[in-house]
């Protein structure tokens, strides 16, 4: 306070006023003319000097320095002018009466209501009516508690007299009684505790208990139950709790690195006279400082309610009901009676079931907030960070334990350590999340259908408000962007005096930059995968098990991809470095690559499950059909499905995936029509996929090689269960086959996307101008057949001598032909099974051979004989390992096949003549195959002839010439 007075001067000289009986009405007080937030209101002097406000002196000083008495700016100028006009036009008494009506109403207070309350306090202080001033101040405090603050967080209540505190709590109970219709009472035990409490922290705890006692007497509304169930469904699982633990631990590690970097910076600035020793916050702790850490942890336990602040994940209540007050399984006499009338056993069973849900809800809150045994919970991490920060502040400033008797000094250290602890656990306040929480709650509580729907739309898109935004803020702090931000903070520090904050931001930015360098290195080694593009190239990567935002490592000799997008804030700078590396590799960019990478900095945060509702809505518009109205409709529809999906327990989905014999299933719908297909897909995705056993009604996911991930043995089931229920990361086995490697090699050389495995997921097959839509089961079979046929044929092709003799273009053409033939084969097979036209059943012979059946048909050859002959020919030459036109012709010639076969199977006259010569010289087909296979890998014709002479001396001269002619040597 004195620093502000020294810097800005005082409003006016303080004065002491004594009445005729010698009672002190006002005491002398000095108030700074301004603070760093702006000019101070004149009414602050009057309030500060009022004798009745003496007990609130420290809180008023704190409010002054926090800018609460700053002259109103444009943001609230209209509200203040409206309050002034109300008092001027109606008179003080009428304005007071109007305010009292508002304070007792059930409607949500506006900024104008709050402004009127503060103006009334100021006017009553002027008149000397301190009793009414205090009464209005209590009303304003309560109204603020209804406007996104909690009753127990109102600091001024701690300084009231015991009678005042009790009166305030009793008035609160009365107002809640009126608002809810419940008969709320304060127990004698609680009243006694309120009256006897002396310590600030004890008072805080008693207020917490009083609030719980009040709300335990109020039956929960349907909205309370719905929202409590929804959040428990999303958060009530060990995977989420584990992610919370691991994220907090990595945040703690990054904070440790930040402080290690910031310590020498602060020391240097102190030595240079640029920073006051008493502004320091960082130092290196040793074992000798253990007592300071323990002292800090003791303070954390005493002030835990203040440390925890508002709910971390969401402000879920529309009525103000605290999160730790029971909701389910309560003794509701009216409900129990109604259920008994339906069925005598139903009431008791329902209540028992409700108590089980309440235990799940309460257990989830305990594990996330308070911790249990090895699980730290946010309370444990708050205690650790606060204790560590508290000790560092004391040591860096040279403060000893006996100096903490100075309450102002202790509170100053507390505020600094509290902010650090809340930042480290993503609990610090931010205006955007506060606004979203408040707006959502107000809209959901509205009587207007449109406003209520909008409120729940916000909930569907952003069910978690505080944590995601704080994760994003920390992610930006711990990144190269933090270094840039620190420059602005240093520039402003001459005015704000916050040099420690600037150093903290710089140290955080440097820490994030170090993590980004690590990301660069891991990406350069091929270990870190960032995004996977929506393209054939990206799908080819997914085919081999790649995942976005993942680390690729070996576990027990098996290459595995493990997702890391949940590991924020560390994940953001890590993948930022990887993104920058990839951009440079692709384009050789420098500054431009860095800027592009910065633009994508928030992507890992938006990949988190807690923002999937928002991601789904944006994704629909980004990748829709181009129709604006269709995109909006789908976006709104997605919000509705997201909200419904939030009520289906995540734990149920984890169990469903664990017991499913197939690793992954598809959410696609076999319904025809855009609307039916859209509805079917979203029902599968948001509801069916999360229901054990029912989820298995969906079709298995089939990759582009026709593979499904079937689980085999206890080991795979156990590993998958641990991954689904406990592991923070999702794991994928990386599998790159010889076919994948060859395709990747060719693609790297020429960039021809035609050789990448095509999409096999179409629903409709077309032949001879007619379309046939497959069922879900048929589509799965089609995808398997098409993918497996293509893979098997490619595997055979790339091992053949013919393929090795091809140039780049010929190889690409051959691969594309395999895809085409596999698609045709699969299509014709499925159409045949569906009872489509006659020749369709020849489909597995390939398009050309099937189309050429008309030639054989004209020669009187039946489809069955035609198919069997082709299959026999191919089986023979494949078994022999020599697939040439001459080899095929030998099979046909040896079996005296009809000449129509030669033409239908595409065998040239020259190949047929060569085959007939071989047979005419007395050689069998098998003897020819044996010789041809033996010399297949010999390059020069002369050496092939030499090999045949040396190794087959029994051949006669005519037989050798026939072989030479057939082999073209």
PDB file of C-alpha atoms in Angstrom, residues 805-958:
ATOM      1  CA  UNK A 805      12.996 -57.039 -65.306  1.00  0.00           C
ATOM      2  CA  UNK A 806      10.527 -54.114 -65.493  1.00  0.00           C
ATOM      3  CA  UNK A 807      11.459 -50.441 -65.386  1.00  0.00           C
ATOM      4  CA  UNK A 808       9.846 -47.938 -62.961  1.00  0.00           C
ATOM      5  CA  UNK A 809       6.861 -47.108 -65.168  1.00  0.00           C
ATOM      6  CA  UNK A 810       6.164 -50.753 -66.011  1.00  0.00           C
ATOM      7  CA  UNK A 811       6.215 -51.670 -62.312  1.00  0.00           C
ATOM      8  CA  UNK A 812       3.781 -48.882 -61.469  1.00  0.00           C
ATOM      9  CA  UNK A 813       1.449 -49.952 -64.289  1.00  0.00           C
ATOM     10  CA  UNK A 814       1.608 -53.575 -63.140  1.00  0.00           C
ATOM     11  CA  UNK A 815       0.727 -52.592 -59.557  1.00  0.00           C
ATOM     12  CA  UNK A 816      -2.194 -50.441 -60.678  1.00  0.00           C
ATOM     13  CA  UNK A 817      -3.453 -53.339 -62.824  1.00  0.00           C
ATOM     14  CA  UNK A 818      -3.378 -55.622 -59.776  1.00  0.00           C
ATOM     15  CA  UNK A 819      -5.594 -53.135 -57.902  1.00  0.00           C
ATOM     16  CA  UNK A 820      -7.966 -52.966 -60.855  1.00  0.00           C
ATOM     17  CA  UNK A 821      -8.164 -56.749 -61.235  1.00  0.00           C
ATOM     18  CA  UNK A 822      -8.663 -57.252 -57.470  1.00  0.00           C
ATOM     19  CA  UNK A 823     -11.520 -54.753 -57.442  1.00  0.00           C
ATOM     20  CA  UNK A 824     -13.115 -56.479 -60.433  1.00  0.00           C
ATOM     21  CA  UNK A 825     -12.703 -59.919 -58.892  1.00  0.00           C
ATOM     22  CA  UNK A 826     -14.212 -58.831 -55.580  1.00  0.00           C
ATOM     23  CA  UNK A 827     -17.061 -57.041 -57.291  1.00  0.00           C
ATOM     24  CA  UNK A 828     -17.999 -59.947 -59.506  1.00  0.00           C
ATOM     25  CA  UNK A 829     -17.806 -62.405 -56.615  1.00  0.00           C
ATOM     26  CA  UNK A 830     -20.180 -60.335 -54.504  1.00  0.00           C
ATOM     27  CA  UNK A 831     -22.569 -59.813 -57.417  1.00  0.00           C
ATOM     28  CA  UNK A 832     -22.560 -63.539 -58.097  1.00  0.00           C
ATOM     29  CA  UNK A 833     -23.450 -64.297 -54.462  1.00  0.00           C
ATOM     30  CA  UNK A 834     -26.239 -61.757 -54.738  1.00  0.00           C
ATOM     31  CA  UNK A 835     -27.685 -63.671 -57.720  1.00  0.00           C
ATOM     32  CA  UNK A 836     -26.680 -61.216 -60.406  1.00  0.00           C
ATOM     33  CA  UNK A 837     -26.252 -62.138 -64.190  1.00  0.00           C
ATOM     34  CA  UNK A 838     -24.711 -65.401 -65.553  1.00  0.00           C
ATOM     35  CA  UNK A 839     -21.080 -64.690 -66.272  1.00  0.00           C
ATOM     36  CA  UNK A 840     -20.554 -62.778 -63.055  1.00  0.00           C
ATOM     37  CA  UNK A 841     -19.510 -65.905 -61.248  1.00  0.00           C
ATOM     38  CA  UNK A 842     -16.404 -66.031 -63.476  1.00  0.00           C
ATOM     39  CA  UNK A 843     -15.301 -62.814 -61.744  1.00  0.00           C
ATOM     40  CA  UNK A 844     -12.267 -64.242 -59.978  1.00  0.00           C
ATOM     41  CA  UNK A 845     -10.643 -64.883 -63.384  1.00  0.00           C
ATOM     42  CA  UNK A 846      -9.984 -61.172 -63.822  1.00  0.00           C
ATOM     43  CA  UNK A 847     -11.690 -58.629 -66.028  1.00  0.00           C
ATOM     44  CA  UNK A 848      -9.984 -59.466 -69.340  1.00  0.00           C
ATOM     45  CA  UNK A 849     -10.419 -63.230 -69.064  1.00  0.00           C
ATOM     46  CA  UNK A 850     -14.043 -62.892 -67.944  1.00  0.00           C
ATOM     47  CA  UNK A 851     -14.879 -60.449 -70.709  1.00  0.00           C
ATOM     48  CA  UNK A 852     -13.291 -62.842 -73.249  1.00  0.00           C
ATOM     49  CA  UNK A 853     -15.590 -65.709 -72.259  1.00  0.00           C
ATOM     50  CA  UNK A 854     -17.741 -64.767 -75.250  1.00  0.00           C
ATOM     51  CA  UNK A 855     -14.976 -66.209 -77.494  1.00  0.00           C
ATOM     52  CA  UNK A 856     -15.044 -69.558 -75.657  1.00  0.00           C
ATOM     53  CA  UNK A 857     -18.838 -69.509 -75.542  1.00  0.00           C
ATOM     54  CA  UNK A 858     -18.962 -69.199 -79.335  1.00  0.00           C
ATOM     55  CA  UNK A 859     -16.828 -72.360 -79.505  1.00  0.00           C
ATOM     56  CA  UNK A 860     -19.320 -74.210 -77.325  1.00  0.00           C
ATOM     57  CA  UNK A 861     -17.307 -74.128 -74.107  1.00  0.00           C
ATOM     58  CA  UNK A 862     -19.404 -73.989 -70.939  1.00  0.00           C
ATOM     59  CA  UNK A 863     -18.654 -71.377 -68.236  1.00  0.00           C
ATOM     60  CA  UNK A 864     -17.792 -74.141 -65.783  1.00  0.00           C
ATOM     61  CA  UNK A 865     -15.276 -75.795 -68.122  1.00  0.00           C
ATOM     62  CA  UNK A 866     -13.863 -72.398 -69.110  1.00  0.00           C
ATOM     63  CA  UNK A 867     -13.320 -71.449 -65.473  1.00  0.00           C
ATOM     64  CA  UNK A 868     -11.829 -74.840 -64.504  1.00  0.00           C
ATOM     65  CA  UNK A 869      -9.403 -74.781 -67.429  1.00  0.00           C
ATOM     66  CA  UNK A 870      -8.164 -71.322 -66.541  1.00  0.00           C
ATOM     67  CA  UNK A 871      -7.798 -72.221 -62.856  1.00  0.00           C
ATOM     68  CA  UNK A 872      -5.898 -75.439 -63.760  1.00  0.00           C
ATOM     69  CA  UNK A 873      -3.598 -73.556 -66.112  1.00  0.00           C
ATOM     70  CA  UNK A 874      -2.759 -70.893 -63.517  1.00  0.00           C
ATOM     71  CA  UNK A 875      -2.324 -73.421 -60.687  1.00  0.00           C
ATOM     72  CA  UNK A 876       0.146 -75.419 -62.794  1.00  0.00           C
ATOM     73  CA  UNK A 877       2.312 -72.520 -63.920  1.00  0.00           C
ATOM     74  CA  UNK A 878       2.277 -70.935 -60.439  1.00  0.00           C
ATOM     75  CA  UNK A 879       3.372 -74.203 -58.872  1.00  0.00           C
ATOM     76  CA  UNK A 880       6.104 -74.518 -61.480  1.00  0.00           C
ATOM     77  CA  UNK A 881       7.267 -70.986 -60.757  1.00  0.00           C
ATOM     78  CA  UNK A 882       7.470 -70.116 -64.477  1.00  0.00           C
ATOM     79  CA  UNK A 883       4.605 -67.930 -65.575  1.00  0.00           C
ATOM     80  CA  UNK A 884       5.032 -67.058 -69.264  1.00  0.00           C
ATOM     81  CA  UNK A 885       2.730 -67.249 -72.255  1.00  0.00           C
ATOM     82  CA  UNK A 886       4.656 -70.310 -73.484  1.00  0.00           C
ATOM     83  CA  UNK A 887       4.255 -71.985 -70.080  1.00  0.00           C
ATOM     84  CA  UNK A 888       0.499 -71.373 -70.136  1.00  0.00           C
ATOM     85  CA  UNK A 889       0.220 -72.598 -73.704  1.00  0.00           C
ATOM     86  CA  UNK A 890       2.072 -75.804 -72.742  1.00  0.00           C
ATOM     87  CA  UNK A 891      -0.645 -76.668 -70.179  1.00  0.00           C
ATOM     88  CA  UNK A 892      -3.373 -76.118 -72.735  1.00  0.00           C
ATOM     89  CA  UNK A 893      -1.535 -77.909 -75.564  1.00  0.00           C
ATOM     90  CA  UNK A 894      -0.687 -80.925 -73.414  1.00  0.00           C
ATOM     91  CA  UNK A 895      -4.393 -81.285 -72.556  1.00  0.00           C
ATOM     92  CA  UNK A 896      -5.425 -80.798 -76.225  1.00  0.00           C
ATOM     93  CA  UNK A 897      -7.433 -77.691 -75.323  1.00  0.00           C
ATOM     94  CA  UNK A 898      -9.764 -76.033 -77.802  1.00  0.00           C
ATOM     95  CA  UNK A 899      -8.003 -73.299 -79.777  1.00  0.00           C
ATOM     96  CA  UNK A 900     -10.597 -70.822 -78.479  1.00  0.00           C
ATOM     97  CA  UNK A 901      -8.879 -71.009 -75.094  1.00  0.00           C
ATOM     98  CA  UNK A 902      -5.668 -69.568 -76.553  1.00  0.00           C
ATOM     99  CA  UNK A 903      -7.459 -66.479 -77.824  1.00  0.00           C
ATOM    100  CA  UNK A 904      -9.669 -66.038 -74.741  1.00  0.00           C
ATOM    101  CA  UNK A 905      -6.711 -66.321 -72.393  1.00  0.00           C
ATOM    102  CA  UNK A 906      -4.704 -63.831 -74.487  1.00  0.00           C
ATOM    103  CA  UNK A 907      -1.974 -66.252 -75.688  1.00  0.00           C
ATOM    104  CA  UNK A 908      -0.248 -65.277 -78.928  1.00  0.00           C
ATOM    105  CA  UNK A 909       0.108 -67.582 -81.927  1.00  0.00           C
ATOM    106  CA  UNK A 910       3.869 -67.466 -81.504  1.00  0.00           C
ATOM    107  CA  UNK A 911       3.693 -68.681 -77.888  1.00  0.00           C
ATOM    108  CA  UNK A 912       1.344 -71.521 -78.926  1.00  0.00           C
ATOM    109  CA  UNK A 913       3.676 -72.637 -81.734  1.00  0.00           C
ATOM    110  CA  UNK A 914       6.672 -72.699 -79.392  1.00  0.00           C
ATOM    111  CA  UNK A 915       4.748 -74.766 -76.882  1.00  0.00           C
ATOM    112  CA  UNK A 916       3.653 -77.237 -79.562  1.00  0.00           C
ATOM    113  CA  UNK A 917       7.262 -77.597 -80.777  1.00  0.00           C
ATOM    114  CA  UNK A 918       8.378 -78.511 -77.249  1.00  0.00           C
ATOM    115  CA  UNK A 919       5.742 -81.218 -77.054  1.00  0.00           C
ATOM    116  CA  UNK A 920       6.471 -82.370 -80.621  1.00  0.00           C
ATOM    117  CA  UNK A 921      10.160 -82.939 -79.742  1.00  0.00           C
ATOM    118  CA  UNK A 922       9.146 -85.386 -77.027  1.00  0.00           C
ATOM    119  CA  UNK A 923       9.445 -83.161 -73.937  1.00  0.00           C
ATOM    120  CA  UNK A 924       6.694 -82.931 -71.340  1.00  0.00           C
ATOM    121  CA  UNK A 925       5.470 -79.662 -69.898  1.00  0.00           C
ATOM    122  CA  UNK A 926       6.985 -80.493 -66.487  1.00  0.00           C
ATOM    123  CA  UNK A 927      10.417 -81.175 -68.049  1.00  0.00           C
ATOM    124  CA  UNK A 928      10.295 -77.820 -69.797  1.00  0.00           C
ATOM    125  CA  UNK A 929       9.266 -76.045 -66.576  1.00  0.00           C
ATOM    126  CA  UNK A 930      12.191 -77.606 -64.719  1.00  0.00           C
ATOM    127  CA  UNK A 931      14.703 -76.375 -67.296  1.00  0.00           C
ATOM    128  CA  UNK A 932      13.104 -72.915 -67.620  1.00  0.00           C
ATOM    129  CA  UNK A 933      13.100 -72.436 -63.840  1.00  0.00           C
ATOM    130  CA  UNK A 934      16.767 -73.471 -63.591  1.00  0.00           C
ATOM    131  CA  UNK A 935      17.976 -70.817 -66.050  1.00  0.00           C
ATOM    132  CA  UNK A 936      15.462 -68.093 -65.104  1.00  0.00           C
ATOM    133  CA  UNK A 937      17.953 -66.000 -63.136  1.00  0.00           C
ATOM    134  CA  UNK A 938      20.833 -66.354 -65.658  1.00  0.00           C
ATOM    135  CA  UNK A 939      21.041 -63.098 -67.585  1.00  0.00           C
ATOM    136  CA  UNK A 940      22.930 -63.872 -70.835  1.00  0.00           C
ATOM    137  CA  UNK A 941      21.433 -66.207 -73.461  1.00  0.00           C
ATOM    138  CA  UNK A 942      24.813 -67.794 -74.212  1.00  0.00           C
ATOM    139  CA  UNK A 943      25.277 -68.729 -70.556  1.00  0.00           C
ATOM    140  CA  UNK A 944      21.737 -70.152 -70.417  1.00  0.00           C
ATOM    141  CA  UNK A 945      22.489 -72.384 -73.410  1.00  0.00           C
ATOM    142  CA  UNK A 946      25.815 -73.415 -71.849  1.00  0.00           C
ATOM    143  CA  UNK A 947      24.021 -74.275 -68.569  1.00  0.00           C
ATOM    144  CA  UNK A 948      21.437 -76.417 -70.387  1.00  0.00           C
ATOM    145  CA  UNK A 949      24.157 -78.331 -72.293  1.00  0.00           C
ATOM    146  CA  UNK A 950      26.131 -78.995 -69.110  1.00  0.00           C
ATOM    147  CA  UNK A 951      23.253 -79.899 -66.822  1.00  0.00           C
ATOM    148  CA  UNK A 952      20.888 -81.687 -69.215  1.00  0.00           C
ATOM    149  CA  UNK A 953      23.251 -83.905 -71.345  1.00  0.00           C
ATOM    150  CA  UNK A 954      20.425 -86.408 -72.115  1.00  0.00           C
ATOM    151  CA  UNK A 955      18.552 -83.844 -74.230  1.00  0.00           C
ATOM    152  CA  UNK A 956      18.768 -84.553 -77.946  1.00  0.00           C
ATOM    153  CA  UNK A 957      19.731 -81.772 -80.306  1.00  0.00           C
ATOM    154  CA  UNK A 958      16.117 -81.251 -81.552  1.00  0.00           C
TER     155      UNK A 958
END
